[in-house]
Amino acid sequence: MTLYEVTLGPFVEFGFMRRALVGCLALALGGGPIGTILVIRRMSLMGDALSHAVLPGAALGFILAGLSLPAMSLGGVGAGLAVALLSGLVTRLTPLREDASFAAFYLISLALGVLLISTHGSNVDLLHLLFGSILAVDDTALILIGAIATSSLLALAVIYRPLVVECFDPGFLRAVGGRGGLVHTLFLALVVLNLVAGFQALGTLMAVGLMMLPAAAARFWVRELWLLGAASSALASAAAFLGLLLSYHLDVPSGPAIVLVAGLGYLASVLFGPRDSLRALYLRRGHLAA
Amino acid sequence: MSLPSESAVVLRNLTLAYESRAAVRHLSGSLARGSLTAIVGPNGAGKTTLLKGIVGLLRPADGVIERARLGRSGIGYLPQQAEIERRFPISVIDTVLLGQWRQIGWLRAVTRELRDAAHRALDAVGLQGFEHRQIETLSAGQFQRVLFARLVVQDAELILLDEPFSAVDWRTGEDLLRLIESWHRQRRTVVAVLHDLDQVRTHFPDTLLIARECIAWGATQEVLTPHNLMRMRHMSGPWAAEADHYERVRGMTVLTPSA
């Protein structure tokens, strides 16, 4: 096999591979900056929680309208936002910390979703929702993913400044009257939207992998916030490309393949990245000691 | 109730609480416009809580806080350093520019004048040349200078400082103290939580001595008397450690205090 046949051939030859790639690139573009801010805000597990929270809404959409992407997406967004808002409310009104109230609501939501699917659908449907099927991405799904990635990037640009201040020095934002709570809620809505964009292609569980792993890896490459977002989009794109090829040549499911490639990228970054990686921290220190 | 025109802040029978425990009880008094006041008290005396109440981060459980109209610049508030995410990837100049929040808001551009003002503020705190450093690379003293530069840029009439010198070296403390005195000369209202009584006696005309309740509030030489300090030590009993814990609790629930 030539290099061309290994790397580009599958995309040239098959429409489903092209659509899968375009969909993943859009997800990478929208999700990169969102994942970066989750990492910076020490909310990395929040993405995971919200990705589970989406399930009962998607299941409800599935039960009411069958395998209809708009219905399932709408339901997913509804359920995700409900969990985000209810957790926020509990955090605001009681002494319970945000991570604990999120955990509580997403667990309730997840159980509800599994219950709905197992009483109204088959196990195949459940697997489909949990792990997606990127090779079945159709034009409707592509348009939805593209629309969400575009509007998410635009919305992020609008709330970027207060969001940065809210992460860095929330007391200051309150003192100058900067509406920190509103910005935080809008940001959580963007997280939910991006996860819903991902679930058709990657499934609710894997979608968060393409968002968080590159964002965590980017921290070992660059320093400035905007570079972190760009780097994590680039890493996610590379993971999508390589993961799809891996899935094609080895005949393994594409969602896990993409996320595993992203995971390899993360491990490589932890070990060998130019900034604060194990190599940068300990080998250099070793030289100084010697 | 209208605010006397010479007052920047008036407190009437103010009670502030964390988790249903009163941290500040029945405090009444006022900060005159242009005054320079030190807040002194033991750990857990409610000093930080009081500043948060005045800023508006904490709703009163009882009583009222009245603030004079502050115009466009808002309140200059310097929290304790622990409340700021020091490892956040942001540059020194961007941090200082945030002081212009009322001008730039969510979307407006940072103009040349605003940028120049930020550079001048960095000069004023002795950090010229640090513009493009990331804040995580700064020492605690340098970072405190950055936050003071942000206050300079913010140009607020009311400035509240929570332990501004606790994490900085002697030299930085001296420089920042000179800046505070210049604010006082510009007729701004400045309040600072402090521990060094000699510093308070030398540089702060007014003092509020607090141990959950007000022990004394007025001219510094009349407040920091041996008698009052003895009362303060007497009142900071077993609750000090406990209250210290509650001040650290992040949630800001406000409940009516139990009687």
Coordinates of C-alpha atoms in Angstrom, one line a residue:
Chain A
M1 CA 0.0 0.0 0.0
T2 CA 1.3 3.5 -0.8
L3 CA 1.2 6.3 1.7
Y4 CA -1.7 7.8 -0.3
E5 CA -3.7 4.7 0.0
V6 CA -3.1 4.6 3.7
T7 CA -3.8 8.2 4.5
L8 CA -6.0 9.9 1.9
G9 CA -7.5 7.0 -0.1
P10 CA -10.3 6.1 2.3
F11 CA -11.5 9.7 2.4
V12 CA -11.3 10.1 -1.4
E13 CA -13.0 6.8 -2.0
F14 CA -15.9 6.8 0.5
G15 CA -18.4 9.6 1.1
F16 CA -19.2 8.4 4.7
M17 CA -15.5 8.8 5.6
R18 CA -15.5 12.3 4.2
R19 CA -18.6 13.2 6.1
A20 CA -17.2 11.7 9.3
L21 CA -14.0 13.7 8.9
V22 CA -15.8 17.0 8.3
G23 CA -18.1 16.4 11.2
C24 CA -15.2 15.6 13.5
L25 CA -13.2 18.7 12.3
A26 CA -16.2 20.9 13.1
L27 CA -16.5 19.2 16.6
A28 CA -12.8 19.8 17.2
L29 CA -13.1 23.5 16.2
G30 CA -16.0 24.2 18.5
G31 CA -15.0 21.9 21.3
G32 CA -11.3 22.9 21.6
P33 CA -11.8 26.3 23.3
I34 CA -14.7 25.0 25.4
G35 CA -12.6 22.2 26.7
T36 CA -9.7 24.5 27.4
I37 CA -11.8 26.7 29.6
L38 CA -13.2 23.7 31.4
V39 CA -9.6 22.7 32.2
I40 CA -8.6 26.2 33.2
R41 CA -11.7 26.5 35.5
R42 CA -10.9 23.1 37.1
M43 CA -14.2 21.8 35.8
S44 CA -12.8 19.0 33.7
L45 CA -15.2 16.5 35.2
M46 CA -18.1 18.8 34.6
G47 CA -18.0 18.0 30.9
D48 CA -18.2 14.3 31.8
A49 CA -21.2 14.9 34.1
L50 CA -23.0 16.9 31.5
S51 CA -22.4 14.3 28.8
H52 CA -24.2 11.8 30.9
A53 CA -26.9 14.3 31.8
V54 CA -27.8 14.6 28.1
L55 CA -29.0 10.9 27.9
P56 CA -32.6 10.9 29.2
G57 CA -33.5 13.9 26.9
A58 CA -32.0 12.1 23.9
A59 CA -33.8 8.9 24.9
L60 CA -37.1 10.7 25.2
G61 CA -36.6 12.2 21.8
F62 CA -35.8 8.7 20.5
I63 CA -38.9 7.2 22.1
L64 CA -41.2 10.0 20.8
A65 CA -39.8 10.4 17.3
G66 CA -37.7 7.4 16.6
L67 CA -34.1 7.8 15.3
S68 CA -34.7 11.5 14.5
L69 CA -31.7 13.6 15.0
P70 CA -33.5 16.9 15.7
A71 CA -35.8 15.4 18.3
M72 CA -33.0 13.6 20.1
S73 CA -30.8 16.7 20.0
L74 CA -33.5 18.9 21.3
G75 CA -34.2 16.5 24.1
G76 CA -30.5 16.2 24.8
V77 CA -30.1 20.0 25.1
G78 CA -33.1 20.2 27.3
A79 CA -31.9 17.6 29.7
G80 CA -28.3 18.9 29.8
L81 CA -29.5 22.5 30.5
A82 CA -31.9 21.2 33.1
V83 CA -29.1 19.5 35.0
A84 CA -26.8 22.5 34.6
L85 CA -29.5 24.9 35.9
L86 CA -30.7 22.8 38.7
S87 CA -27.2 22.1 39.9
G88 CA -26.4 25.8 39.7
L89 CA -29.5 26.6 41.7
V90 CA -28.6 24.1 44.5
T91 CA -25.1 25.5 44.6
R92 CA -26.3 29.0 44.9
L93 CA -29.0 28.4 47.5
T94 CA -27.3 25.8 49.8
P95 CA -23.7 25.3 51.0
L96 CA -23.3 22.2 48.8
R97 CA -20.4 22.6 46.4
E98 CA -20.9 22.8 42.6
D99 CA -19.2 19.5 41.9
A100 CA -21.3 17.6 44.4
S101 CA -24.6 19.1 43.2
F102 CA -23.6 18.4 39.6
A103 CA -22.7 14.8 40.4
A104 CA -26.1 14.3 42.1
F105 CA -28.2 15.6 39.2
Y106 CA -26.2 13.9 36.5
L107 CA -26.5 10.5 38.2
I108 CA -30.3 11.0 38.5
S109 CA -30.4 12.0 34.9
L110 CA -28.2 9.1 33.7
A111 CA -30.3 6.5 35.6
L112 CA -33.5 8.0 34.1
G113 CA -32.0 7.8 30.6
V114 CA -31.0 4.1 31.0
L115 CA -34.4 3.3 32.5
L116 CA -36.2 5.0 29.5
I117 CA -34.1 3.2 27.0
S118 CA -34.3 -0.2 28.5
T119 CA -38.1 -0.1 28.9
H120 CA -38.8 1.5 25.5
G121 CA -36.0 0.5 23.2
S122 CA -33.5 -2.3 22.6
N123 CA -29.9 -2.7 23.9
V124 CA -28.7 -1.8 20.4
D125 CA -30.4 1.6 20.8
L126 CA -28.7 2.2 24.1
L127 CA -25.3 1.3 22.6
H128 CA -26.0 3.6 19.7
L129 CA -26.8 6.5 22.1
L130 CA -23.8 5.8 24.3
F131 CA -21.2 5.3 21.7
G132 CA -22.6 6.9 18.5
S133 CA -21.9 5.9 15.0
I134 CA -19.8 8.4 13.2
L135 CA -19.8 6.5 10.0
A136 CA -23.6 7.0 9.8
V137 CA -23.3 10.8 10.0
D138 CA -25.8 12.1 7.3
D139 CA -26.3 15.6 5.9
T140 CA -28.7 16.6 8.6
A141 CA -26.2 15.7 11.3
L142 CA -23.4 17.5 9.4
I143 CA -25.5 20.7 9.2
L144 CA -26.4 20.4 12.9
I145 CA -22.8 19.9 13.9
G146 CA -21.6 22.7 11.7
A147 CA -24.3 25.1 13.0
I148 CA -23.5 24.3 16.6
A149 CA -19.7 24.7 16.1
T150 CA -20.2 28.0 14.4
S151 CA -22.7 29.5 16.8
S152 CA -20.7 28.2 19.8
L153 CA -17.5 29.9 18.6
L154 CA -19.4 33.2 18.0
A155 CA -21.1 33.0 21.4
L156 CA -17.8 32.2 23.1
A157 CA -16.3 35.3 21.4
V158 CA -19.1 37.4 22.9
I159 CA -18.7 36.1 26.5
Y160 CA -14.9 35.6 26.3
R161 CA -13.8 38.6 28.3
P162 CA -16.2 38.3 31.3
L163 CA -15.7 34.5 31.2
V164 CA -11.9 34.9 31.5
V165 CA -12.3 37.4 34.4
E166 CA -14.9 35.1 36.1
C167 CA -12.3 32.3 36.1
F168 CA -9.4 34.4 37.1
D169 CA -10.8 36.7 39.7
P170 CA -14.5 36.3 40.3
G171 CA -14.6 38.7 43.3
F172 CA -13.3 41.5 41.1
L173 CA -16.0 40.8 38.4
R174 CA -18.7 41.1 41.1
A175 CA -17.2 44.3 42.5
V176 CA -17.3 46.0 39.1
G177 CA -20.8 44.6 38.4
G178 CA -19.8 42.2 35.7
R179 CA -22.7 39.6 35.8
G180 CA -20.5 36.6 36.5
G181 CA -23.4 34.2 37.2
L182 CA -25.0 34.9 33.9
V183 CA -21.7 34.3 32.0
H184 CA -21.2 31.1 33.9
T185 CA -24.6 29.8 32.9
L186 CA -24.2 30.8 29.3
F187 CA -20.9 28.9 29.3
L188 CA -22.5 25.8 30.7
A189 CA -25.1 26.0 27.9
L190 CA -22.3 26.1 25.3
V191 CA -20.8 23.0 26.9
V192 CA -24.1 21.2 26.6
L193 CA -24.6 22.3 23.0
N194 CA -21.1 21.0 22.0
L195 CA -21.7 17.7 23.7
V196 CA -25.0 17.3 21.9
A197 CA -23.3 18.1 18.6
G198 CA -20.9 15.3 19.4
F199 CA -23.3 12.6 20.5
Q200 CA -24.7 11.6 17.0
A201 CA -21.1 11.1 15.8
L202 CA -19.3 9.9 18.9
G203 CA -22.1 9.1 21.4
T204 CA -22.7 10.8 24.7
L205 CA -19.8 9.1 26.4
M206 CA -17.2 9.6 23.8
A207 CA -18.1 13.2 22.8
V208 CA -16.5 14.5 26.0
G209 CA -13.3 12.7 25.1
L210 CA -12.7 14.7 22.0
M211 CA -13.4 17.8 24.0
M212 CA -11.3 17.2 27.2
L213 CA -8.3 15.1 26.1
P214 CA -6.8 17.6 23.6
A215 CA -7.5 20.5 26.0
A216 CA -5.7 18.7 28.8
A217 CA -2.8 17.9 26.4
A218 CA -2.5 21.4 25.1
R219 CA -1.4 22.6 28.5
F220 CA 1.9 20.9 27.9
W221 CA 2.6 22.8 24.7
V222 CA 1.6 26.4 25.0
R223 CA 0.8 29.0 27.7
E224 CA -1.5 31.8 26.5
L225 CA -5.2 31.1 26.7
W226 CA -6.1 31.7 23.1
L227 CA -3.2 29.5 22.0
L228 CA -4.4 26.8 24.4
G229 CA -7.8 26.8 22.6
A230 CA -6.2 26.8 19.2
A231 CA -3.8 24.0 20.1
S232 CA -6.5 21.8 21.6
S233 CA -8.6 22.3 18.4
A234 CA -5.6 21.3 16.3
L235 CA -4.9 18.2 18.5
A236 CA -8.5 17.2 18.4
S237 CA -8.5 17.5 14.6
A238 CA -5.4 15.4 14.3
A239 CA -6.9 12.8 16.6
A240 CA -10.1 12.7 14.5
F241 CA -8.1 12.2 11.3
L242 CA -5.8 9.5 12.7
G243 CA -8.6 7.8 14.6
L244 CA -10.8 7.5 11.6
L245 CA -8.0 6.0 9.6
L246 CA -7.3 3.6 12.4
S247 CA -10.9 2.6 12.5
Y248 CA -11.0 2.1 8.7
H249 CA -7.9 0.0 8.4
L250 CA -8.2 -2.1 11.6
D251 CA -12.0 -2.3 11.3
V252 CA -12.6 -1.1 14.9
P253 CA -15.4 1.3 16.1
S254 CA -14.6 4.8 15.1
G255 CA -15.7 6.7 18.3
P256 CA -13.4 4.9 20.7
A257 CA -10.6 4.8 18.1
I258 CA -10.7 8.7 17.8
V259 CA -10.8 9.1 21.6
L260 CA -8.0 6.6 22.1
V261 CA -5.8 8.5 19.6
A262 CA -6.6 11.7 21.5
G263 CA -5.6 9.8 24.7
L264 CA -2.3 8.7 23.2
G265 CA -1.7 12.4 22.3
Y266 CA -2.4 13.3 25.9
L267 CA 0.0 10.7 27.2
A268 CA 2.7 11.8 24.8
S269 CA 2.2 15.4 25.8
V270 CA 2.5 14.6 29.5
L271 CA 5.7 12.7 28.8
F272 CA 7.4 14.8 26.1
G273 CA 5.6 18.2 25.7
P274 CA 7.9 21.3 25.8
R275 CA 6.1 22.8 28.9
D276 CA 5.9 21.3 32.3
S277 CA 5.9 17.7 30.9
L278 CA 7.7 15.0 32.9
R279 CA 10.6 15.3 30.5
A280 CA 10.8 19.1 30.8
L281 CA 10.5 19.0 34.6
Y282 CA 12.7 16.1 35.5
L283 CA 15.3 15.7 32.8
R284 CA 16.2 19.3 33.0
R285 CA 16.3 19.2 36.7
G286 CA 18.6 16.2 36.4
H287 CA 21.0 18.2 34.3
L288 CA 21.1 20.9 36.9
A289 CA 21.8 18.5 39.6
A290 CA 24.6 16.8 37.7
Chain B
M1 CA -33.2 57.1 54.4
S2 CA -30.9 59.5 52.6
L3 CA -27.2 59.2 52.9
P4 CA -25.4 62.2 54.5
S5 CA -23.5 63.8 51.7
E6 CA -20.1 63.7 53.5
S7 CA -20.3 59.9 53.9
A8 CA -19.1 57.3 51.4
V9 CA -20.6 54.3 53.3
V10 CA -23.1 54.1 56.2
L11 CA -23.7 50.9 58.1
R12 CA -26.8 50.7 60.2
N13 CA -27.1 47.9 62.7
L14 CA -25.4 45.6 60.2
T15 CA -25.3 41.8 60.7
L16 CA -23.5 39.6 58.2
A17 CA -23.5 35.8 58.5
Y18 CA -22.0 32.7 57.0
E19 CA -23.9 29.5 57.3
S20 CA -26.3 31.0 59.9
R21 CA -23.4 32.0 62.1
A22 CA -23.1 35.8 62.6
A23 CA -19.6 36.9 61.6
V24 CA -20.3 40.6 62.1
R25 CA -22.9 41.7 64.6
H26 CA -24.9 44.9 65.0
L27 CA -22.3 47.2 63.4
S28 CA -23.3 50.8 63.0
G29 CA -21.1 53.7 61.8
S30 CA -20.0 55.5 58.7
L31 CA -17.0 56.0 56.5
A32 CA -16.5 59.7 55.7
R33 CA -15.7 60.6 52.1
G34 CA -11.9 60.9 51.7
S35 CA -11.2 59.0 55.0
L36 CA -8.4 56.5 55.4
T37 CA -9.5 53.8 57.7
A38 CA -7.7 50.7 59.0
I39 CA -9.8 47.6 60.1
V40 CA -8.0 45.8 62.9
G41 CA -9.1 42.6 64.7
P42 CA -8.2 39.0 65.5
N43 CA -8.6 36.1 63.0
G44 CA -12.3 35.4 62.4
A45 CA -13.3 38.8 63.7
G46 CA -15.3 39.4 60.5
K47 CA -13.0 41.8 58.8
T48 CA -13.0 40.1 55.4
T49 CA -16.8 39.5 55.8
L50 CA -17.3 43.2 56.4
L51 CA -15.4 44.1 53.2
K52 CA -17.4 41.6 51.2
G53 CA -20.6 43.0 52.6
I54 CA -19.6 46.6 51.5
V55 CA -18.6 45.4 48.1
G56 CA -21.9 43.6 47.7
L57 CA -20.6 40.0 47.6
L58 CA -22.6 39.2 50.7
R59 CA -26.1 40.3 51.5
P60 CA -26.8 41.6 55.0
A61 CA -28.6 39.1 57.2
D62 CA -29.9 42.1 59.1
G63 CA -29.5 45.9 59.0
V64 CA -28.5 47.9 55.9
I65 CA -25.4 49.1 54.0
E66 CA -25.8 52.4 52.2
R67 CA -23.3 53.4 49.7
A68 CA -23.0 56.8 48.1
R69 CA -23.4 56.8 44.3
L70 CA -20.0 55.7 43.0
G71 CA -20.2 56.9 39.4
R72 CA -18.6 54.9 36.6
S73 CA -15.6 53.4 38.4
G74 CA -17.3 51.1 40.9
I75 CA -15.6 49.9 44.0
G76 CA -11.9 49.2 44.0
Y77 CA -11.7 45.8 45.8
L78 CA -8.5 44.0 46.5
P79 CA -9.4 40.5 47.9
Q80 CA -6.9 38.3 49.7
Q81 CA -4.5 36.8 47.3
A82 CA -5.8 33.3 48.0
E83 CA -9.1 34.1 46.3
I84 CA -7.4 34.8 42.9
E85 CA -6.4 32.0 40.5
R86 CA -2.7 32.7 40.4
R87 CA -1.9 30.1 37.8
F88 CA -4.3 31.5 35.3
P89 CA -2.7 32.1 31.9
I90 CA -3.1 35.9 31.7
S91 CA -0.4 38.6 31.1
V92 CA 0.4 41.5 33.4
I93 CA -0.9 44.1 31.0
D94 CA -4.2 42.3 30.5
T95 CA -4.7 42.0 34.2
V96 CA -4.1 45.7 34.7
L97 CA -6.4 46.6 31.7
L98 CA -9.3 44.8 33.5
G99 CA -9.3 47.8 35.9
Q100 CA -11.0 49.6 33.0
W101 CA -13.9 47.2 33.0
R102 CA -16.5 50.0 33.1
Q103 CA -15.0 51.3 29.9
I104 CA -14.4 48.1 28.0
G105 CA -17.1 45.8 29.3
W106 CA -17.8 42.6 27.4
L107 CA -17.1 43.7 23.9
R108 CA -15.7 47.2 23.5
A109 CA -12.1 47.6 22.2
V110 CA -9.2 48.6 24.4
T111 CA -8.2 51.9 23.0
R112 CA -4.7 53.5 22.9
E113 CA -5.5 55.8 25.8
L114 CA -6.6 52.9 28.0
R115 CA -3.4 51.0 27.1
D116 CA -1.3 54.1 27.9
A117 CA -3.0 54.5 31.2
A118 CA -2.3 50.8 32.1
H119 CA 1.4 51.4 31.2
R120 CA 1.5 54.5 33.4
A121 CA 0.0 52.5 36.3
L122 CA 2.6 49.8 35.9
D123 CA 5.3 52.5 36.1
A124 CA 3.6 53.8 39.2
V125 CA 4.0 50.5 41.0
G126 CA 7.5 49.9 39.8
L127 CA 6.8 47.2 37.2
Q128 CA 7.9 48.8 34.0
G129 CA 9.0 46.1 31.5
F130 CA 6.7 43.4 33.1
E131 CA 3.9 44.1 30.6
H132 CA 4.0 40.8 28.8
R133 CA 5.0 38.5 31.6
Q134 CA 2.5 35.9 32.6
I135 CA 1.2 36.4 36.2
E136 CA 2.1 32.9 37.2
T137 CA 5.8 33.8 36.8
L138 CA 5.6 36.7 39.3
S139 CA 6.5 36.6 43.0
A140 CA 3.7 37.3 45.5
G141 CA 5.0 40.9 46.0
Q142 CA 5.1 41.6 42.2
F143 CA 1.6 40.2 41.8
Q144 CA 0.3 42.4 44.6
R145 CA 1.9 45.4 42.7
V146 CA 0.0 44.3 39.6
L147 CA -3.3 44.3 41.5
F148 CA -2.5 47.8 42.8
A149 CA -1.8 48.9 39.3
R150 CA -5.3 47.6 38.4
L151 CA -6.7 49.7 41.2
V152 CA -4.9 52.7 40.0
V153 CA -6.4 52.2 36.5
Q154 CA -9.8 51.6 37.9
D155 CA -9.8 55.1 39.4
A156 CA -12.4 54.2 42.0
E157 CA -13.6 56.6 44.7
L158 CA -14.0 53.8 47.2
I159 CA -11.2 51.4 47.6
L160 CA -11.3 48.3 49.9
L161 CA -8.1 46.4 50.6
D162 CA -8.1 43.0 52.3
E163 CA -4.7 42.4 54.0
P164 CA -2.8 44.2 51.2
F165 CA 0.6 43.6 52.9
S166 CA 0.3 40.1 54.3
A167 CA 2.1 38.3 51.5
V168 CA 4.7 41.0 50.4
D169 CA 8.2 41.9 51.5
W170 CA 9.0 45.1 53.4
R171 CA 10.1 47.1 50.3
T172 CA 6.9 46.3 48.4
G173 CA 4.8 47.1 51.5
E174 CA 6.5 50.5 51.7
D175 CA 5.9 51.3 48.0
L176 CA 2.3 50.2 48.2
L177 CA 1.7 52.2 51.4
R178 CA 2.9 55.3 49.6
L179 CA 0.4 54.6 46.8
I180 CA -2.4 54.3 49.5
E181 CA -1.3 57.6 50.9
S182 CA -1.5 59.2 47.5
W183 CA -5.1 57.9 47.1
H184 CA -5.9 59.5 50.5
R185 CA -4.5 62.9 49.2
Q186 CA -6.7 62.5 46.1
R187 CA -9.7 62.5 48.5
R188 CA -10.6 58.8 47.8
T189 CA -12.2 56.8 50.5
V190 CA -9.8 54.0 51.5
V191 CA -10.3 51.1 53.9
A192 CA -7.6 48.4 54.6
V193 CA -7.6 45.3 56.8
L194 CA -4.3 45.4 58.6
H195 CA -2.4 43.6 61.3
D196 CA 0.6 45.8 62.0
L197 CA -0.5 48.2 64.7
D198 CA 2.6 50.4 64.4
Q199 CA 1.8 50.9 60.7
V200 CA -1.8 51.7 61.5
R201 CA -0.8 54.3 64.1
T202 CA 1.7 55.9 61.7
H203 CA -0.3 56.0 58.5
F204 CA -4.0 55.6 59.1
P205 CA -6.0 58.5 60.7
D206 CA -9.1 56.3 61.5
T207 CA -9.4 52.8 62.8
L208 CA -12.2 50.3 63.2
L209 CA -11.4 47.8 65.9
I210 CA -13.6 44.7 65.5
A211 CA -14.1 41.3 67.1
R212 CA -17.4 40.3 65.5
E213 CA -18.8 43.3 67.3
C214 CA -17.5 46.8 67.0
I215 CA -15.1 47.5 69.9
A216 CA -14.2 51.0 68.9
W217 CA -14.4 53.1 65.7
G218 CA -13.0 56.5 65.3
A219 CA -9.7 58.4 65.4
T220 CA -6.8 55.9 65.6
Q221 CA -5.2 57.2 68.7
E222 CA -8.5 57.0 70.6
V223 CA -9.3 53.5 69.2
L224 CA -6.0 51.7 69.7
T225 CA -5.8 52.2 73.4
P226 CA -4.4 49.5 75.8
H227 CA -7.9 49.2 77.2
N228 CA -9.6 48.6 73.8
L229 CA -6.9 46.2 72.7
M230 CA -7.3 44.3 76.0
R231 CA -11.1 44.1 75.3
M232 CA -10.4 42.8 71.8
R233 CA -8.1 40.0 73.1
H234 CA -10.7 39.2 75.7
M235 CA -13.5 38.9 73.1
S236 CA -11.6 36.8 70.7
G237 CA -12.3 33.6 72.6
P238 CA -12.8 30.1 71.3
W239 CA -14.8 31.3 68.3
A240 CA -11.8 32.7 66.5
A241 CA -10.6 29.4 65.0
E242 CA -14.2 28.4 64.1
A243 CA -15.0 31.7 62.5
D244 CA -11.8 31.5 60.6
H245 CA -13.0 28.3 59.1
Y246 CA -16.3 29.7 58.1
E247 CA -14.7 32.7 56.4
R248 CA -13.0 30.3 54.1
V249 CA -16.2 28.5 53.1
R250 CA -16.8 29.4 49.5
G251 CA -20.6 29.2 49.5
M252 CA -22.1 32.5 50.4
T253 CA -25.4 31.5 52.0
V254 CA -27.0 34.1 54.0
L255 CA -29.4 33.1 56.8
T256 CA -30.9 35.0 59.6
P257 CA -28.6 34.5 62.6
S258 CA -29.9 32.6 65.6
A259 CA -30.4 34.9 68.5

